Amino acid sequence: LSSCRDRLNASRDITPVTPPNCRLIKGIETGSEDIDILPNGLAFISSGLKYPGIKSLAPDKPGEIFLMDLNEDNPRALELRISRGFDLSSFNPHGISTYIDRDDTVYLFVVNHPHQKSTVELFKFVEDDNSLVHLKTIRHDLLISVNDIVAMGPDSFYATNDHYFSDFALMFLEMFLGLTWSNVVYYSPKEVKEVAAGFYSANGINISPDRKYVYVADILDHNVHVMEKHANWSLSHVKTLQLDTLVDNLSIDPHTGDIWTGCHPNGMKLFLNDPENLPASEVLRIQNILSEEPVVTRVYADDGSVLQGTSVASIYKRKLLIGTVFHRALYCEL
C-alpha cells in the first residue's frame, strides 16, 4: 500500500505560485483535459472527459471541443460544431493532437472513450465556419486504453495506453500492484505496432520541434522519458528526467523546444476529490531536457482553490493556457 501511496504522491502539499495576469476562461466549466495550439495561435481544447474513478461535473453531458484565438486581445472559448453523422451523444474526448498537411489542411486527432472503449477520431478543421468535419473512427486491438496521441501524418500517430486493462477494477489492481504493462503504440493504415513499453502509466506524449525525439510522461513514475525516433517509427530510450509530481500532458514550445506540462502534485486528492481537500494544480517548464542539467521551473501552482487537477499547459508567444481534467481552464499573459 505504501508504494501505491508513493506513486500517487499522497503526502505532498504545495506552495502557491501565481503568475500575474491570469483569469479563468468563461464557458469552460467541465474540464479542459488537453490543449493543442496551432502555429497561427488557434488553440483547440478538449472538454468534458469522463474518466473511471475521477469525478465529472457534468456526467450526462457529452464532451466538446473548444477553440480560442490567442491573437485576440481578450480571447474567448468558442465551441466547435461537429459535422453530422458522428455520434455526439457518446463523445468523451481525452488527448488531442493537430497535424497540418502540405496543402495547409488542419487535421485534429481526438482520443475518444465512447461507452468506456478507446477510439481515435479524425476530424478536418474548417476555419471559415468554426466546425470539425468527422473523417473516420480508428479502432485497433493495440489501442486499448488510450490516453494521449501525437500526430505524425494525416492518418498516422503515436498513442499512449495508460493501462493494460480497460476494466476499471483491473485498472485499479494494475496500479495497486505496480505493474509496468503500459505502452506506446505507433499507428498507420499500413502498420500498427508497440514501439515502447515498461511504463507504470504512460500519459502525455509529444515530439521535439526537429521531430527527432518523442517525449513520454509516466504519470505514476513521476517522470518524462526522452525517446529517439527511428526511420521505422520504433523508439529507443535516451534518458529519463525524474520529477516529484504526477506528470500529465506534455506541450512543446515550437520556438525554444521547452516542454510545458500540467501536473498533479498529489494524485490521491484527484481520486478522493474531497471538497475540504481539493486536488491541486502545478505547471512545470522544462528547458534543455537533452542536456546534462535540464532546468525545471514551477511556473504555476495552486492548492485547488482556483484550479483543480491541472492536466496540461500550452504556450503561444507570451500566452499560457492551463487545462484541467474535470474543472475550469486558466488563461495567463506571462
mmCIF file of C-alpha atoms in Angstrom:
data_model
loop_
_atom_site.group_PDB
_atom_site.id
_atom_site.type_symbol
_atom_site.label_atom_id
_atom_site.label_comp_id
_atom_site.label_asym_id
_atom_site.label_seq_id
_atom_site.Cartn_x
_atom_site.Cartn_y
_atom_site.Cartn_z
ATOM 1 C CA LEU A 1 0.000 0.000 0.000
ATOM 2 C CA SER A 2 2.825 2.420 0.791
ATOM 3 C CA SER A 3 4.239 2.039 -2.729
ATOM 4 C CA CYS A 4 0.766 2.819 -4.103
ATOM 5 C CA ARG A 5 0.655 5.929 -1.886
ATOM 6 C CA ASP A 6 4.126 6.875 -3.121
ATOM 7 C CA ARG A 7 3.052 6.547 -6.742
ATOM 8 C CA LEU A 8 0.107 8.841 -6.018
ATOM 9 C CA ASN A 9 2.393 11.243 -4.085
ATOM 10 C CA ALA A 10 -0.228 11.074 -1.354
ATOM 11 C CA SER A 11 1.629 13.127 1.240
ATOM 12 C CA ARG A 12 2.649 16.097 -0.896
ATOM 13 C CA ASP A 13 1.323 19.629 -0.362
ATOM 14 C CA ILE A 14 2.313 22.645 -2.416
ATOM 15 C CA THR A 15 3.176 26.300 -2.034
ATOM 16 C CA PRO A 16 1.198 28.501 -4.420
ATOM 17 C CA VAL A 17 2.962 30.156 -7.358
ATOM 18 C CA THR A 18 0.767 32.666 -9.172
ATOM 19 C CA PRO A 19 1.921 34.416 -12.333
ATOM 20 C CA PRO A 20 0.387 37.867 -12.852
ATOM 21 C CA ASN A 21 -2.436 38.397 -15.369
ATOM 22 C CA CYS A 22 -4.286 35.083 -15.072
ATOM 23 C CA ARG A 23 -8.037 34.685 -15.460
ATOM 24 C CA LEU A 24 -10.444 31.775 -15.658
ATOM 25 C CA ILE A 25 -11.822 31.173 -19.150
ATOM 26 C CA LYS A 26 -15.547 31.824 -19.421
ATOM 27 C CA GLY A 27 -17.639 28.924 -20.699
ATOM 28 C CA ILE A 28 -15.236 26.122 -19.759
ATOM 29 C CA GLU A 29 -16.666 24.540 -16.620
ATOM 30 C CA THR A 30 -16.325 20.763 -17.027
ATOM 31 C CA GLY A 31 -12.709 20.165 -17.961
ATOM 32 C CA SER A 32 -10.056 21.146 -20.473
ATOM 33 C CA GLU A 33 -8.037 17.929 -20.335
ATOM 34 C CA ASP A 34 -5.824 18.596 -23.349
ATOM 35 C CA ILE A 35 -4.867 21.654 -25.385
ATOM 36 C CA ASP A 36 -3.083 21.900 -28.720
ATOM 37 C CA ILE A 37 -2.140 25.239 -30.274
ATOM 38 C CA LEU A 38 -1.546 25.726 -33.995
ATOM 39 C CA PRO A 39 1.432 27.860 -35.153
ATOM 40 C CA ASN A 40 -1.061 30.631 -36.013
ATOM 41 C CA GLY A 41 -2.321 30.871 -32.409
ATOM 42 C CA LEU A 42 -5.576 28.939 -32.710
ATOM 43 C CA ALA A 43 -5.936 26.695 -29.661
ATOM 44 C CA PHE A 44 -8.039 23.519 -29.535
ATOM 45 C CA ILE A 45 -9.287 22.433 -26.101
ATOM 46 C CA SER A 46 -10.887 19.060 -25.293
ATOM 47 C CA SER A 47 -13.568 19.284 -22.606
ATOM 48 C CA GLY A 48 -15.946 17.057 -20.663
ATOM 49 C CA LEU A 49 -13.814 13.940 -20.132
ATOM 50 C CA LYS A 50 -15.426 11.171 -18.102
ATOM 51 C CA TYR A 51 -12.584 9.009 -16.763
ATOM 52 C CA PRO A 52 -13.084 5.978 -14.488
ATOM 53 C CA GLY A 53 -12.588 6.890 -10.837
ATOM 54 C CA ILE A 54 -12.439 10.657 -11.406
ATOM 55 C CA LYS A 55 -15.355 12.981 -10.713
ATOM 56 C CA SER A 56 -17.201 14.598 -13.624
ATOM 57 C CA LEU A 57 -19.038 17.882 -13.060
ATOM 58 C CA ALA A 58 -21.458 17.053 -15.920
ATOM 59 C CA PRO A 59 -21.769 13.271 -16.145
ATOM 60 C CA ASP A 60 -24.718 13.362 -18.566
ATOM 61 C CA LYS A 61 -23.382 15.991 -20.946
ATOM 62 C CA PRO A 62 -21.365 14.899 -23.993
ATOM 63 C CA GLY A 63 -17.840 16.215 -24.386
ATOM 64 C CA GLU A 64 -16.944 19.202 -26.541
ATOM 65 C CA ILE A 65 -14.030 20.726 -28.426
ATOM 66 C CA PHE A 66 -13.451 24.448 -27.880
ATOM 67 C CA LEU A 67 -11.437 26.878 -29.978
ATOM 68 C CA MET A 68 -9.622 30.019 -28.785
ATOM 69 C CA ASP A 69 -7.821 32.563 -30.949
ATOM 70 C CA LEU A 70 -4.834 33.652 -28.861
ATOM 71 C CA ASN A 71 -4.125 36.563 -31.198
ATOM 72 C CA GLU A 72 -7.186 38.382 -29.846
ATOM 73 C CA ASP A 73 -6.740 40.875 -27.005
ATOM 74 C CA ASN A 74 -9.369 39.168 -24.920
ATOM 75 C CA PRO A 75 -9.705 35.635 -26.346
ATOM 76 C CA ARG A 76 -12.910 33.705 -25.703
ATOM 77 C CA ALA A 77 -13.620 29.980 -25.891
ATOM 78 C CA LEU A 78 -15.956 29.024 -28.704
ATOM 79 C CA GLU A 79 -17.499 25.562 -29.003
ATOM 80 C CA LEU A 80 -16.736 23.998 -32.384
ATOM 81 C CA ARG A 81 -19.624 22.462 -34.310
ATOM 82 C CA ILE A 82 -19.095 18.808 -35.244
ATOM 83 C CA SER A 83 -20.419 17.505 -38.558
ATOM 84 C CA ARG A 84 -23.471 15.275 -38.783
ATOM 85 C CA GLY A 85 -23.009 11.529 -38.940
ATOM 86 C CA PHE A 86 -20.821 11.474 -35.828
ATOM 87 C CA ASP A 87 -22.283 10.131 -32.573
ATOM 88 C CA LEU A 88 -22.084 13.217 -30.368
ATOM 89 C CA SER A 89 -24.096 11.693 -27.529
ATOM 90 C CA SER A 90 -21.237 9.344 -26.552
ATOM 91 C CA PHE A 91 -18.413 11.812 -27.324
ATOM 92 C CA ASN A 92 -15.894 11.567 -24.448
ATOM 93 C CA PRO A 93 -12.742 13.383 -25.620
ATOM 94 C CA HIS A 94 -9.356 12.895 -23.941
ATOM 95 C CA GLY A 95 -5.938 13.656 -25.536
ATOM 96 C CA ILE A 96 -5.773 15.640 -28.780
ATOM 97 C CA SER A 97 -3.180 16.419 -31.450
ATOM 98 C CA THR A 98 -3.157 18.514 -34.628
ATOM 99 C CA TYR A 99 -1.456 17.895 -37.954
ATOM 100 C CA ILE A 100 -1.073 20.420 -40.762
ATOM 101 C CA ASP A 101 -0.802 18.810 -44.196
ATOM 102 C CA ARG A 102 1.219 20.137 -47.142
ATOM 103 C CA ASP A 103 -1.913 21.720 -48.578
ATOM 104 C CA ASP A 104 -2.494 23.507 -45.215
ATOM 105 C CA THR A 105 -5.402 21.241 -44.278
ATOM 106 C CA VAL A 106 -5.633 21.062 -40.472
ATOM 107 C CA TYR A 107 -6.397 17.620 -39.055
ATOM 108 C CA LEU A 108 -7.454 17.187 -35.433
ATOM 109 C CA PHE A 109 -6.939 13.768 -33.837
ATOM 110 C CA VAL A 110 -9.060 13.175 -30.725
ATOM 111 C CA VAL A 111 -8.806 10.254 -28.298
ATOM 112 C CA ASN A 112 -12.414 9.278 -27.567
ATOM 113 C CA HIS A 113 -13.924 6.922 -24.977
ATOM 114 C CA PRO A 114 -17.456 6.120 -26.140
ATOM 115 C CA HIS A 115 -19.032 3.577 -23.751
ATOM 116 C CA GLN A 116 -15.663 3.197 -21.915
ATOM 117 C CA LYS A 117 -13.871 1.989 -25.050
ATOM 118 C CA SER A 118 -10.945 3.684 -26.812
ATOM 119 C CA THR A 119 -11.099 5.067 -30.327
ATOM 120 C CA VAL A 120 -9.233 7.812 -32.155
ATOM 121 C CA GLU A 121 -11.442 10.215 -34.091
ATOM 122 C CA LEU A 122 -10.008 12.037 -37.082
ATOM 123 C CA PHE A 123 -11.502 15.427 -37.951
ATOM 124 C CA LYS A 124 -10.774 18.104 -40.524
ATOM 125 C CA PHE A 125 -10.921 21.650 -39.140
ATOM 126 C CA VAL A 126 -12.884 24.113 -41.276
ATOM 127 C CA GLU A 127 -11.897 27.560 -40.047
ATOM 128 C CA ASP A 128 -14.437 29.519 -42.127
ATOM 129 C CA ASP A 129 -17.398 28.155 -40.184
ATOM 130 C CA ASN A 130 -15.673 27.022 -36.979
ATOM 131 C CA SER A 131 -16.512 23.386 -37.491
ATOM 132 C CA LEU A 132 -14.952 19.940 -37.382
ATOM 133 C CA VAL A 133 -15.784 17.507 -40.183
ATOM 134 C CA HIS A 134 -15.555 13.905 -38.992
ATOM 135 C CA LEU A 135 -13.455 11.827 -41.411
ATOM 136 C CA LYS A 136 -13.100 8.480 -39.667
ATOM 137 C CA THR A 137 -13.051 6.468 -36.444
ATOM 138 C CA ILE A 138 -9.900 4.439 -35.797
ATOM 139 C CA ARG A 139 -10.119 1.297 -33.663
ATOM 140 C CA HIS A 140 -7.444 -1.334 -33.121
ATOM 141 C CA ASP A 141 -6.704 -4.184 -30.699
ATOM 142 C CA LEU A 142 -3.488 -2.419 -29.637
ATOM 143 C CA LEU A 143 -5.380 0.806 -28.816
ATOM 144 C CA ILE A 144 -6.850 -0.474 -25.572
ATOM 145 C CA SER A 145 -6.773 2.333 -23.021
ATOM 146 C CA VAL A 146 -5.573 5.326 -24.984
ATOM 147 C CA ASN A 147 -4.684 8.483 -23.087
ATOM 148 C CA ASP A 148 -2.859 10.801 -25.479
ATOM 149 C CA ILE A 149 -1.617 10.955 -29.054
ATOM 150 C CA VAL A 150 0.818 12.895 -31.187
ATOM 151 C CA ALA A 151 0.045 13.089 -34.910
ATOM 152 C CA MET A 152 2.808 12.008 -37.313
ATOM 153 C CA GLY A 153 0.899 12.438 -40.577
ATOM 154 C CA PRO A 154 -2.646 12.923 -41.887
ATOM 155 C CA ASP A 155 -3.594 9.409 -40.696
ATOM 156 C CA SER A 156 -0.714 8.207 -38.504
ATOM 157 C CA PHE A 157 0.218 8.842 -34.878
ATOM 158 C CA TYR A 158 1.886 7.630 -31.704
ATOM 159 C CA ALA A 159 -0.513 6.835 -28.838
ATOM 160 C CA THR A 160 -0.031 6.057 -25.151
ATOM 161 C CA ASN A 161 -2.033 3.334 -23.430
ATOM 162 C CA ASP A 162 -2.225 4.398 -19.782
ATOM 163 C CA HIS A 163 -3.292 0.909 -18.665
ATOM 164 C CA TYR A 164 -3.062 -2.645 -19.912
ATOM 165 C CA PHE A 165 -6.634 -3.334 -18.810
ATOM 166 C CA SER A 166 -9.667 -1.314 -19.831
ATOM 167 C CA ASP A 167 -11.858 -2.613 -16.982
ATOM 168 C CA PHE A 168 -11.867 -0.143 -14.052
ATOM 169 C CA ALA A 169 -11.387 -2.729 -11.282
ATOM 170 C CA LEU A 170 -8.479 -4.311 -13.167
ATOM 171 C CA MET A 171 -7.026 -0.848 -13.895
ATOM 172 C CA PHE A 172 -7.033 -0.131 -10.174
ATOM 173 C CA LEU A 173 -5.472 -3.516 -9.421
ATOM 174 C CA GLU A 174 -2.790 -2.839 -12.035
ATOM 175 C CA MET A 175 -1.881 0.422 -10.293
ATOM 176 C CA PHE A 176 -2.096 -1.152 -6.826
ATOM 177 C CA LEU A 177 0.256 -3.986 -7.838
ATOM 178 C CA GLY A 178 2.616 -1.589 -9.598
ATOM 179 C CA LEU A 179 2.539 -3.437 -12.918
ATOM 180 C CA THR A 180 4.557 -1.830 -15.723
ATOM 181 C CA TRP A 181 2.358 -3.041 -18.571
ATOM 182 C CA SER A 182 1.563 0.361 -20.073
ATOM 183 C CA ASN A 183 2.999 1.180 -23.518
ATOM 184 C CA VAL A 184 3.315 3.398 -26.595
ATOM 185 C CA VAL A 185 1.883 2.292 -29.960
ATOM 186 C CA TYR A 186 2.562 3.569 -33.465
ATOM 187 C CA TYR A 187 -0.476 3.576 -35.754
ATOM 188 C CA SER A 188 -0.712 3.970 -39.511
ATOM 189 C CA PRO A 189 -3.126 2.392 -42.013
ATOM 190 C CA LYS A 190 -0.249 0.145 -43.198
ATOM 191 C CA GLU A 191 1.244 -0.871 -39.847
ATOM 192 C CA VAL A 192 0.360 -0.861 -36.148
ATOM 193 C CA LYS A 193 2.919 -1.872 -33.525
ATOM 194 C CA GLU A 194 4.108 -1.407 -29.952
ATOM 195 C CA VAL A 195 7.155 0.888 -30.016
ATOM 196 C CA ALA A 196 7.926 1.365 -26.298
ATOM 197 C CA ALA A 197 6.849 -0.493 -23.159
ATOM 198 C CA GLY A 198 7.503 -0.905 -19.449
ATOM 199 C CA PHE A 199 5.673 2.175 -18.110
ATOM 200 C CA TYR A 200 3.568 2.284 -14.937
ATOM 201 C CA SER A 201 1.140 4.576 -16.757
ATOM 202 C CA ALA A 202 2.206 6.266 -19.991
ATOM 203 C CA ASN A 203 0.270 9.504 -20.248
ATOM 204 C CA GLY A 204 1.206 12.662 -22.177
ATOM 205 C CA ILE A 205 3.192 12.262 -25.411
ATOM 206 C CA ASN A 206 4.720 14.832 -27.732
ATOM 207 C CA ILE A 207 7.563 15.366 -30.187
ATOM 208 C CA SER A 208 10.532 17.742 -30.328
ATOM 209 C CA PRO A 209 10.394 20.579 -32.905
ATOM 210 C CA ASP A 210 13.072 18.840 -35.021
ATOM 211 C CA ARG A 211 10.921 15.640 -34.989
ATOM 212 C CA LYS A 212 13.884 13.572 -33.732
ATOM 213 C CA TYR A 213 12.780 12.856 -30.155
ATOM 214 C CA VAL A 214 9.495 11.701 -28.663
ATOM 215 C CA TYR A 215 8.723 12.606 -25.038
ATOM 216 C CA VAL A 216 6.538 10.349 -22.891
ATOM 217 C CA ALA A 217 5.242 11.232 -19.416
ATOM 218 C CA ASP A 218 4.848 8.328 -16.975
ATOM 219 C CA ILE A 219 2.324 9.818 -14.554
ATOM 220 C CA LEU A 220 2.724 7.156 -11.830
ATOM 221 C CA ASP A 221 6.523 7.102 -12.084
ATOM 222 C CA HIS A 222 6.726 10.921 -11.833
ATOM 223 C CA ASN A 223 8.976 11.328 -14.846
ATOM 224 C CA VAL A 224 9.436 12.214 -18.510
ATOM 225 C CA HIS A 225 11.160 9.758 -20.858
ATOM 226 C CA VAL A 226 13.126 11.016 -23.847
ATOM 227 C CA MET A 227 12.967 8.525 -26.736
ATOM 228 C CA GLU A 228 14.797 8.702 -30.043
ATOM 229 C CA LYS A 229 12.580 8.187 -33.105
ATOM 230 C CA HIS A 230 13.924 5.891 -35.839
ATOM 231 C CA ALA A 231 13.155 5.644 -39.551
ATOM 232 C CA ASN A 232 10.957 2.558 -38.972
ATOM 233 C CA TRP A 233 8.989 4.511 -36.286
ATOM 234 C CA SER A 234 10.421 2.463 -33.411
ATOM 235 C CA LEU A 235 11.573 4.378 -30.320
ATOM 236 C CA SER A 236 14.679 3.840 -28.229
ATOM 237 C CA HIS A 237 15.248 5.178 -24.725
ATOM 238 C CA VAL A 238 17.691 8.094 -24.395
ATOM 239 C CA LYS A 239 17.158 9.368 -20.849
ATOM 240 C CA THR A 240 14.624 9.870 -18.064
ATOM 241 C CA LEU A 241 14.003 13.097 -16.159
ATOM 242 C CA GLN A 242 12.737 12.367 -12.646
ATOM 243 C CA LEU A 243 10.316 14.885 -11.034
ATOM 244 C CA ASP A 244 8.417 14.996 -7.722
ATOM 245 C CA THR A 245 4.938 15.319 -9.211
ATOM 246 C CA LEU A 246 2.474 13.307 -11.350
ATOM 247 C CA VAL A 247 3.248 14.482 -14.890
ATOM 248 C CA ASP A 248 0.187 14.542 -17.171
ATOM 249 C CA ASN A 249 0.160 16.078 -20.686
ATOM 250 C CA LEU A 250 3.238 17.496 -22.423
ATOM 251 C CA SER A 251 3.218 20.561 -24.702
ATOM 252 C CA ILE A 252 6.184 21.836 -26.682
ATOM 253 C CA ASP A 253 7.152 25.446 -27.345
ATOM 254 C CA PRO A 254 7.886 25.275 -31.108
ATOM 255 C CA HIS A 255 10.450 28.087 -30.917
ATOM 256 C CA THR A 256 12.520 27.055 -27.878
ATOM 257 C CA GLY A 257 11.779 23.324 -27.663
ATOM 258 C CA ASP A 258 10.878 23.777 -23.981
ATOM 259 C CA ILE A 259 8.435 21.238 -22.553
ATOM 260 C CA TRP A 260 5.436 22.632 -20.640
ATOM 261 C CA THR A 261 3.482 20.197 -18.536
ATOM 262 C CA GLY A 262 0.392 20.190 -16.360
ATOM 263 C CA CYS A 263 0.938 18.083 -13.228
ATOM 264 C CA HIS A 264 -0.926 16.662 -10.243
ATOM 265 C CA PRO A 265 1.142 17.396 -7.108
ATOM 266 C CA ASN A 266 -0.908 14.825 -5.197
ATOM 267 C CA GLY A 267 -2.716 12.121 -7.163
ATOM 268 C CA MET A 268 -4.577 10.789 -4.134
ATOM 269 C CA LYS A 269 -6.558 14.039 -3.897
ATOM 270 C CA LEU A 270 -7.564 13.714 -7.552
ATOM 271 C CA PHE A 271 -9.220 10.345 -6.888
ATOM 272 C CA LEU A 272 -10.659 11.138 -3.442
ATOM 273 C CA ASN A 273 -11.924 14.547 -4.548
ATOM 274 C CA ASP A 274 -12.818 15.738 -1.057
ATOM 275 C CA PRO A 275 -14.346 19.269 -1.141
ATOM 276 C CA GLU A 276 -12.377 20.031 2.048
ATOM 277 C CA ASN A 277 -9.116 18.882 0.458
ATOM 278 C CA LEU A 278 -9.235 19.745 -3.230
ATOM 279 C CA PRO A 279 -6.916 18.358 -5.928
ATOM 280 C CA ALA A 280 -4.132 20.871 -6.540
ATOM 281 C CA SER A 281 -2.553 22.152 -9.745
ATOM 282 C CA GLU A 282 1.006 22.599 -10.917
ATOM 283 C CA VAL A 283 2.664 23.712 -14.158
ATOM 284 C CA LEU A 284 6.314 22.980 -14.896
ATOM 285 C CA ARG A 285 8.524 24.302 -17.676
ATOM 286 C CA ILE A 286 11.419 22.009 -18.629
ATOM 287 C CA GLN A 287 14.291 23.614 -20.542
ATOM 288 C CA ASN A 288 17.137 21.766 -22.296
ATOM 289 C CA ILE A 289 15.874 18.286 -21.440
ATOM 290 C CA LEU A 290 18.613 16.706 -23.599
ATOM 291 C CA SER A 291 21.418 18.422 -21.692
ATOM 292 C CA GLU A 292 23.213 17.126 -18.596
ATOM 293 C CA GLU A 293 21.420 19.725 -16.468
ATOM 294 C CA PRO A 294 17.830 20.343 -17.592
ATOM 295 C CA VAL A 295 16.246 23.387 -15.924
ATOM 296 C CA VAL A 296 12.851 22.764 -14.312
ATOM 297 C CA THR A 297 10.797 25.827 -13.274
ATOM 298 C CA ARG A 298 7.478 25.862 -11.422
ATOM 299 C CA VAL A 299 5.514 28.454 -13.355
ATOM 300 C CA TYR A 300 2.162 27.943 -11.636
ATOM 301 C CA ALA A 301 0.933 26.156 -8.526
ATOM 302 C CA ASP A 302 -2.444 26.317 -6.796
ATOM 303 C CA ASP A 303 -3.935 24.384 -3.866
ATOM 304 C CA GLY A 304 -7.215 23.808 -5.744
ATOM 305 C CA SER A 305 -8.963 26.995 -4.635
ATOM 306 C CA VAL A 306 -8.686 28.428 -8.180
ATOM 307 C CA LEU A 307 -7.879 25.467 -10.395
ATOM 308 C CA GLN A 308 -8.308 21.764 -9.622
ATOM 309 C CA GLY A 309 -6.473 18.862 -11.236
ATOM 310 C CA THR A 310 -4.288 20.503 -13.864
ATOM 311 C CA SER A 311 -3.561 18.195 -16.789
ATOM 312 C CA VAL A 312 -1.984 20.452 -19.438
ATOM 313 C CA ALA A 313 -0.180 23.748 -20.024
ATOM 314 C CA SER A 314 0.352 25.132 -23.535
ATOM 315 C CA ILE A 315 2.277 28.217 -24.582
ATOM 316 C CA TYR A 316 1.871 30.607 -27.534
ATOM 317 C CA LYS A 317 4.176 33.619 -27.615
ATOM 318 C CA ARG A 318 3.780 35.006 -24.059
ATOM 319 C CA LYS A 319 0.352 33.480 -23.504
ATOM 320 C CA LEU A 320 -0.222 30.372 -21.415
ATOM 321 C CA LEU A 321 -3.321 28.167 -21.334
ATOM 322 C CA ILE A 322 -3.685 25.815 -18.367
ATOM 323 C CA GLY A 323 -6.250 22.999 -18.554
ATOM 324 C CA THR A 324 -7.707 20.510 -16.083
ATOM 325 C CA VAL A 325 -9.178 17.003 -16.085
ATOM 326 C CA PHE A 326 -12.718 17.964 -14.992
ATOM 327 C CA HIS A 327 -12.603 21.603 -13.798
ATOM 328 C CA ARG A 328 -12.031 25.076 -15.283
ATOM 329 C CA ALA A 329 -9.262 26.448 -17.519
ATOM 330 C CA LEU A 330 -6.916 29.389 -16.971
ATOM 331 C CA TYR A 331 -5.514 31.964 -19.412
ATOM 332 C CA CYS A 332 -2.334 33.804 -18.389
ATOM 333 C CA GLU A 333 -0.273 36.524 -20.042
ATOM 334 C CA LEU A 334 3.313 35.979 -18.957
#
